[in-house]
Coordinates of C-alpha atoms in Angstrom, one line a residue:
M1 CA 0.0 0.0 0.0
C2 CA 1.3 3.5 -0.9
F3 CA 0.3 6.9 0.2
A4 CA -2.6 8.2 -1.9
D5 CA -5.2 10.8 -1.6
S6 CA -8.0 8.2 -1.5
Q7 CA -6.2 5.8 0.8
F8 CA -7.7 4.7 4.1
L9 CA -5.4 3.4 6.7
S10 CA -4.8 3.5 10.5
G11 CA -2.9 4.3 14.0
L12 CA -0.4 2.5 16.6
Q13 CA 0.2 0.9 19.9
K14 CA 0.8 2.8 23.1
T15 CA 2.9 2.3 26.2
S16 CA 2.3 4.0 29.6
S17 CA 6.0 3.7 30.5
E18 CA 8.8 6.0 29.8
E19 CA 11.0 3.3 28.3
G20 CA 12.3 4.3 24.9
L21 CA 10.7 7.8 25.0
L22 CA 13.8 9.9 25.0
A23 CA 16.9 9.1 22.9
P24 CA 20.3 10.5 23.6
A25 CA 20.8 14.0 22.2
N26 CA 23.0 14.1 19.0
V27 CA 23.5 16.4 16.1
N28 CA 21.9 13.9 13.6
V29 CA 18.5 13.9 15.1
P30 CA 15.8 15.1 12.6
T31 CA 14.0 18.3 13.9
C32 CA 10.4 19.4 14.0
G33 CA 8.4 22.6 14.5
E34 CA 4.8 22.3 15.6
L35 CA 1.9 24.7 15.4
F36 CA -1.5 24.1 17.1
A37 CA 0.6 22.0 19.6
G38 CA -2.1 21.6 22.2
C39 CA -0.9 19.7 25.3
G40 CA 1.6 17.7 23.3
G41 CA 0.0 14.5 22.0
M42 CA 1.5 14.8 18.5
A43 CA 4.8 16.0 20.0
I44 CA 5.1 13.0 22.3
G45 CA 4.5 10.6 19.4
L46 CA 7.0 12.4 17.1
E47 CA 9.5 12.4 19.9
Q48 CA 9.1 8.6 20.2
A49 CA 9.5 8.4 16.4
G50 CA 12.9 10.1 16.8
F51 CA 12.2 13.8 16.1
R52 CA 13.5 16.6 18.3
H53 CA 11.3 19.7 18.5
E54 CA 12.9 23.1 18.0
W55 CA 9.8 25.1 18.8
M56 CA 6.1 24.8 19.4
V57 CA 3.3 27.4 19.0
E58 CA 0.1 27.2 21.0
F59 CA -2.6 29.7 21.7
N60 CA -4.1 28.3 25.0
P61 CA -2.1 29.4 28.0
V62 CA -2.9 26.4 30.1
A63 CA -1.7 24.0 27.3
C64 CA 1.5 26.1 27.1
Q65 CA 2.1 25.4 30.8
T66 CA 1.7 21.7 30.1
L67 CA 4.2 21.9 27.2
R68 CA 6.8 23.8 29.2
S69 CA 6.6 21.3 32.0
R70 CA 6.8 18.3 29.8
F71 CA 9.3 19.1 27.1
H72 CA 12.7 19.6 28.7
G73 CA 15.7 17.6 29.8
S74 CA 18.7 16.0 28.1
W75 CA 16.9 15.5 24.8
Y76 CA 17.2 19.3 24.3
E77 CA 20.5 21.1 24.2
Q78 CA 18.7 24.3 25.1
P79 CA 15.2 25.0 26.5
L80 CA 12.5 24.2 24.0
S81 CA 10.9 27.4 22.6
V82 CA 7.1 27.2 23.5
I83 CA 5.6 30.3 21.9
E84 CA 2.2 31.3 23.4
A85 CA 0.7 33.1 20.5
D86 CA -2.1 33.2 17.8
V87 CA -0.5 31.5 14.8
R88 CA -1.8 34.4 12.6
T89 CA 0.7 36.7 14.3
V90 CA 3.7 34.5 13.8
D91 CA 6.4 35.3 11.2
W92 CA 7.4 31.7 10.2
S93 CA 10.4 32.9 8.2
R94 CA 12.0 34.0 11.4
M95 CA 11.7 30.6 13.1
D96 CA 14.5 28.1 13.3
A97 CA 14.7 25.8 10.3
V98 CA 13.3 22.4 10.9
D99 CA 13.0 19.1 8.9
I100 CA 9.3 18.8 9.3
V101 CA 6.4 21.0 10.2
A102 CA 3.6 19.3 12.1
G103 CA 0.3 20.2 13.8
G104 CA -3.4 19.7 14.2
P105 CA -5.4 22.7 12.9
P106 CA -8.6 23.3 14.9
C107 CA -11.1 20.6 14.0
Q108 CA -14.3 22.4 15.0
P109 CA -15.0 23.8 11.5
F110 CA -15.2 20.3 10.1
S111 CA -16.5 18.2 13.0
R112 CA -19.8 16.5 12.8
G113 CA -20.5 17.8 16.3
G114 CA -19.8 21.4 15.4
R115 CA -21.4 24.0 13.1
A116 CA -19.6 22.6 10.1
G117 CA -18.8 26.0 8.8
G118 CA -15.6 24.9 7.1
E119 CA -13.6 27.7 5.6
N120 CA -16.3 30.2 6.7
D121 CA -15.7 29.4 10.3
P122 CA -13.3 32.0 11.9
R123 CA -11.6 29.1 13.7
D124 CA -10.4 27.6 10.4
M125 CA -6.6 27.7 10.5
W126 CA -5.7 25.7 7.4
P127 CA -4.6 29.0 5.7
E128 CA -2.1 29.4 8.5
A129 CA -0.8 25.8 8.1
L130 CA -0.3 26.6 4.4
R131 CA 1.5 29.8 5.3
A132 CA 3.8 28.0 7.6
V133 CA 4.8 25.5 4.9
R134 CA 5.3 28.4 2.4
E135 CA 7.5 30.4 4.8
I136 CA 9.5 27.6 6.4
R137 CA 10.0 25.4 3.4
P138 CA 10.4 22.2 5.4
R139 CA 11.5 18.9 4.0
G140 CA 8.2 17.4 5.0
F141 CA 5.0 18.1 6.9
L142 CA 2.3 16.2 8.9
F143 CA -1.1 17.6 9.7
E144 CA -4.0 16.0 11.5
N145 CA -7.7 16.7 11.6
V146 CA -11.1 15.0 12.1
K147 CA -12.5 12.6 9.6
G148 CA -15.3 15.1 8.9
L149 CA -12.8 17.0 6.7
L150 CA -13.4 14.3 4.1
R151 CA -17.2 15.0 3.9
P152 CA -18.5 15.9 0.4
A153 CA -19.5 19.4 1.7
F154 CA -15.8 20.2 2.2
G155 CA -14.6 18.5 -1.0
E156 CA -13.9 21.6 -3.0
Y157 CA -12.1 23.3 0.0
L158 CA -10.0 20.2 0.7
A159 CA -9.0 20.0 -3.0
R160 CA -7.7 23.6 -2.7
I161 CA -5.8 22.9 0.4
L162 CA -4.1 19.9 -1.2
S163 CA -3.4 21.9 -4.4
D164 CA -1.7 24.7 -2.4
L165 CA 0.3 22.2 -0.3
R166 CA 1.6 20.5 -3.4
R167 CA 2.8 23.9 -4.5
G168 CA 4.5 24.4 -1.1
G169 CA 1.8 26.8 0.1
E170 CA 2.3 29.1 -2.9
T171 CA -0.6 30.2 -5.1
E172 CA 1.5 30.5 -8.2
S173 CA 1.9 27.4 -10.3
N174 CA 5.6 28.1 -10.8
A175 CA 6.5 27.8 -7.1
P176 CA 10.1 26.7 -6.6
D177 CA 9.5 23.7 -4.4
R178 CA 6.7 21.2 -4.9
Y179 CA 5.5 18.5 -2.5
E180 CA 4.2 15.1 -2.9
V181 CA 1.0 15.1 -0.7
A182 CA -1.2 12.3 0.6
V183 CA -4.4 12.1 2.5
I184 CA -4.8 9.1 4.8
S185 CA -7.8 8.2 6.9
V186 CA -6.8 6.4 10.1
N187 CA -8.3 4.7 13.1
A188 CA -6.0 4.8 16.1
A189 CA -7.4 1.4 17.4
D190 CA -5.9 -0.3 14.3
Y191 CA -2.4 0.5 15.7
G192 CA -2.8 -0.3 19.3
A193 CA -4.5 2.7 20.9
A194 CA -7.3 1.6 23.2
Q195 CA -9.6 4.0 21.5
K196 CA -11.7 4.0 18.3
R197 CA -10.6 7.4 17.1
E198 CA -10.9 8.1 13.4
R199 CA -8.7 10.9 12.1
V200 CA -7.3 12.2 8.8
L201 CA -3.6 12.7 8.2
I202 CA -2.3 15.0 5.5
A203 CA 1.4 14.3 4.9
G204 CA 3.8 15.7 2.4
V205 CA 7.5 15.4 1.4
R206 CA 9.3 18.0 -0.7
A207 CA 10.2 16.6 -4.1
D208 CA 13.9 17.3 -3.7
C209 CA 14.1 15.6 -0.3
G210 CA 12.6 12.2 -0.8
V211 CA 9.5 10.3 -1.8
L212 CA 6.3 9.2 0.0
T213 CA 6.7 5.5 0.8
P214 CA 4.2 2.9 1.8
F215 CA 2.3 3.6 5.0
P216 CA 2.5 0.7 7.6
R217 CA -0.3 -1.8 7.5
R218 CA -2.5 -2.0 10.5
T219 CA -1.0 -4.0 13.4
H220 CA -4.2 -4.6 15.4
S221 CA -7.7 -5.6 14.5
V222 CA -11.2 -6.1 16.0
E223 CA -11.1 -9.6 14.4
R224 CA -8.2 -10.6 16.6
L225 CA -9.9 -9.1 19.7
V226 CA -13.1 -11.1 19.0
W227 CA -11.0 -14.3 18.4
E228 CA -9.2 -13.9 21.8
K229 CA -12.5 -13.0 23.6
W230 CA -14.9 -15.5 22.1
V231 CA -12.9 -18.3 20.4
S232 CA -9.6 -18.9 22.2
G233 CA -10.6 -17.1 25.5
Q234 CA -7.1 -15.6 25.8
Y235 CA -8.4 -12.2 26.6
W236 CA -10.2 -13.3 29.8
E237 CA -7.3 -15.6 30.8
K238 CA -4.9 -12.6 30.5
H239 CA -7.0 -10.6 32.9
G240 CA -7.7 -13.5 35.3
M241 CA -11.4 -13.7 34.5
L242 CA -13.9 -16.3 33.5
R243 CA -15.3 -15.9 30.0
P244 CA -18.9 -14.5 30.3
D245 CA -21.6 -16.9 29.3
C246 CA -23.5 -14.3 27.5
G247 CA -21.1 -14.0 24.5
P248 CA -20.7 -10.8 22.5
T249 CA -23.1 -8.0 23.4
S250 CA -21.8 -5.7 20.7
R251 CA -23.4 -5.9 17.3
V252 CA -20.0 -5.4 15.7
E253 CA -18.4 -8.1 17.7
L254 CA -21.3 -10.5 17.1
A255 CA -21.0 -9.9 13.3
V256 CA -17.2 -10.5 13.4
L257 CA -17.7 -13.7 15.4
H258 CA -20.1 -15.1 12.9
K259 CA -17.6 -14.3 10.1
L260 CA -14.8 -16.0 12.0
E261 CA -17.0 -19.0 12.6
R262 CA -17.8 -19.3 8.9
T263 CA -14.2 -18.9 7.7
G264 CA -12.4 -20.7 10.6
L265 CA -9.4 -18.4 9.8
E266 CA -7.4 -17.2 12.8
P267 CA -6.5 -13.5 12.5
R268 CA -2.8 -12.8 12.5
E269 CA -2.8 -9.2 13.8
L270 CA -2.6 -8.2 17.4
P271 CA -5.9 -7.6 19.1
W272 CA -7.5 -4.2 19.5
L273 CA -6.7 -3.0 23.0
T274 CA -9.6 -2.4 25.3
C275 CA -10.2 0.0 28.2
R276 CA -9.4 -2.9 30.6
D277 CA -6.1 -3.4 28.8
A278 CA -5.2 0.2 28.9
F279 CA -5.9 0.7 32.6
V280 CA -4.0 -2.3 33.9
G281 CA -2.2 -1.4 37.2
L282 CA -4.3 1.7 37.9
G283 CA -7.1 0.0 39.9
E284 CA -10.4 1.7 40.6
P285 CA -10.1 5.4 41.3
T286 CA -10.8 6.6 44.8
G287 CA -10.8 9.9 46.6
G288 CA -7.4 9.2 48.2
T289 CA -5.6 7.4 45.5
S290 CA -1.8 7.7 45.4
I291 CA -1.8 7.5 41.5
S292 CA -1.5 11.0 40.1
L293 CA -4.7 12.3 38.4
H294 CA -6.6 9.1 39.1
E295 CA -9.3 10.5 41.5
F296 CA -12.9 9.4 41.4
R297 CA -15.4 12.0 40.3
T298 CA -19.1 11.7 40.9
G299 CA -22.0 12.6 38.6
A300 CA -21.7 10.3 35.6
R301 CA -25.0 9.1 34.1
I302 CA -26.1 7.5 30.9
Y303 CA -28.7 9.1 28.7
P304 CA -29.6 8.8 25.0
G305 CA -26.6 9.5 22.8
H306 CA -24.2 9.4 25.7
E307 CA -23.8 5.8 26.7
G308 CA -20.1 5.7 27.6
S309 CA -17.5 3.1 26.7
P310 CA -17.7 -0.6 27.7
I311 CA -14.7 -1.7 29.7
D312 CA -14.0 -4.7 27.5
E313 CA -13.9 -2.7 24.2
P314 CA -11.7 0.1 23.0
A315 CA -13.0 3.5 24.2
K316 CA -15.2 5.6 22.0
A317 CA -13.3 8.7 20.8
V318 CA -12.3 10.9 23.8
K319 CA -14.0 14.3 23.5
A320 CA -12.8 17.7 24.5
G321 CA -15.7 18.3 26.8
S322 CA -15.3 17.1 30.4
H323 CA -18.8 15.5 30.6
G324 CA -21.9 14.7 28.5
V325 CA -23.0 18.3 27.8
P326 CA -21.1 19.7 26.0
G327 CA -18.5 17.6 24.3
G328 CA -19.1 13.9 24.7
E329 CA -19.3 10.9 26.9
N330 CA -15.9 10.5 28.6
M331 CA -17.3 7.6 30.7
L332 CA -16.4 4.0 31.4
V333 CA -19.2 1.4 31.7
D334 CA -18.4 -1.6 33.8
C335 CA -19.6 -5.2 33.4
T336 CA -22.8 -4.4 35.4
G337 CA -23.6 -1.4 33.2
A338 CA -22.7 1.2 35.8
P339 CA -21.1 4.3 34.4
R340 CA -18.4 6.5 35.9
Y341 CA -16.2 9.3 34.5
F342 CA -12.8 8.4 33.1
T343 CA -10.1 9.8 35.3
V344 CA -7.5 12.2 33.8
R345 CA -4.9 9.5 34.1
E346 CA -7.1 7.0 32.2
V347 CA -7.8 9.5 29.4
A348 CA -4.0 10.2 29.2
R349 CA -3.4 6.5 28.7
L350 CA -6.1 6.3 26.0
Q351 CA -4.3 9.1 24.2
G352 CA -0.9 7.3 24.5
M353 CA 0.6 9.6 27.1
P354 CA 3.2 8.1 29.6
D355 CA 2.2 8.1 33.3
T356 CA 4.6 10.9 34.0
F357 CA 2.5 13.2 31.8
E358 CA 0.8 15.9 33.9
P359 CA -1.6 18.3 32.2
A360 CA -1.7 21.7 33.8
G361 CA -4.9 23.3 35.2
S362 CA -8.1 22.1 36.7
W363 CA -9.8 18.7 36.0
S364 CA -12.0 20.2 33.3
Q365 CA -9.0 22.0 31.7
A366 CA -7.0 18.8 31.8
M367 CA -9.8 16.8 30.2
R368 CA -10.2 19.5 27.5
Q369 CA -6.5 19.4 26.7
L370 CA -6.5 15.6 26.4
G371 CA -9.7 15.5 24.4
N372 CA -8.2 17.9 21.8
A373 CA -4.9 16.0 21.6
V374 CA -3.6 14.0 18.7
P375 CA -3.2 10.4 19.9
A376 CA 0.5 9.8 20.5
Q377 CA 0.2 6.3 19.0
L378 CA -0.9 7.8 15.7
A379 CA 1.9 10.4 15.7
V380 CA 4.5 7.6 16.3
V381 CA 3.6 5.6 13.2
A382 CA 3.2 8.6 11.0
G383 CA 6.4 10.2 12.3
R384 CA 8.5 7.1 11.6
C385 CA 7.0 6.8 8.2
I386 CA 7.6 10.4 7.2
Q387 CA 11.2 10.2 8.6
E388 CA 11.8 7.3 6.3
C389 CA 10.3 9.3 3.4
I390 CA 12.6 12.3 3.8
H391 CA 15.7 10.1 4.2
A392 CA 14.8 8.0 1.1

């Protein structure tokens, strides 16, 4: 499989430990600059993929606190530049040169849960992403957005974005540097995130710096999860549990099980990770827990359209809202059907953050930062791929 505008692919596995997160500093490390950095989900993934950030730009002051607290240490020869600013005010030509530019332009203009104003929404920042590419002239770029960007209503606008990116952000057809550009639809669960989070990646490589190479095939699948839950029973054994007599309660899992029974073929991928997998070692949250950001919070309830995430499935996409109205259903539903809010630590694990990650601010501010983050698992696989592309 190769990068292509119509290609539909997917995400990566996470770890909650720090092992392998930071590589020794050296002069040959590829560099990155990031706009719309948020609390650092993409940055953590790109760091694991081998990139060193030279600078980050973020508008939200609380998210900037998180970034300054997180990105420091031996990986950086000097303090990382976290610029708290509106990207529309930044002169990118004055920024340090970097190998790739990355970021997640605000998704609200294209989200199914928003007003869907597209380019007419004042929060649309794709023109600023284009300007950054035009002024920095990086070897490559990696942008992330919601799957809603692929809706037919935004087709003409997306075509213009891609056309401008191919010309390096220029509007003239004789721009000096052209980019090979790809659109990839991804599901983070397919690469080991314990979360069904569908996103769109727009990646590019400057023509004189390399070529777009095949994007990695998925490593995890719902088919393997169903096999281990309802055929081999490995899932329940791993967690020291008896297999439920009821069988699958999810329509998706039931349909997959019927298919597996018909074919008899054992899936070779790794299984999708579930909430139970992701939260191993945390235990149930309490008011006095010793685990950072793993406190129990009251008030969770199920109502139509906000049913929460079953513990033995990957979570539904984490939302930027802290509770049901507005912004989603950041709730876990246990085996009895009882809901409770995810803790901040649990959401951080779902987003691929290590357990040392500490978002700044209040509980609601932390949940909003995490809900807006790019899953680190997704950034790792995309970062490794684009690094191979620009070194090709």
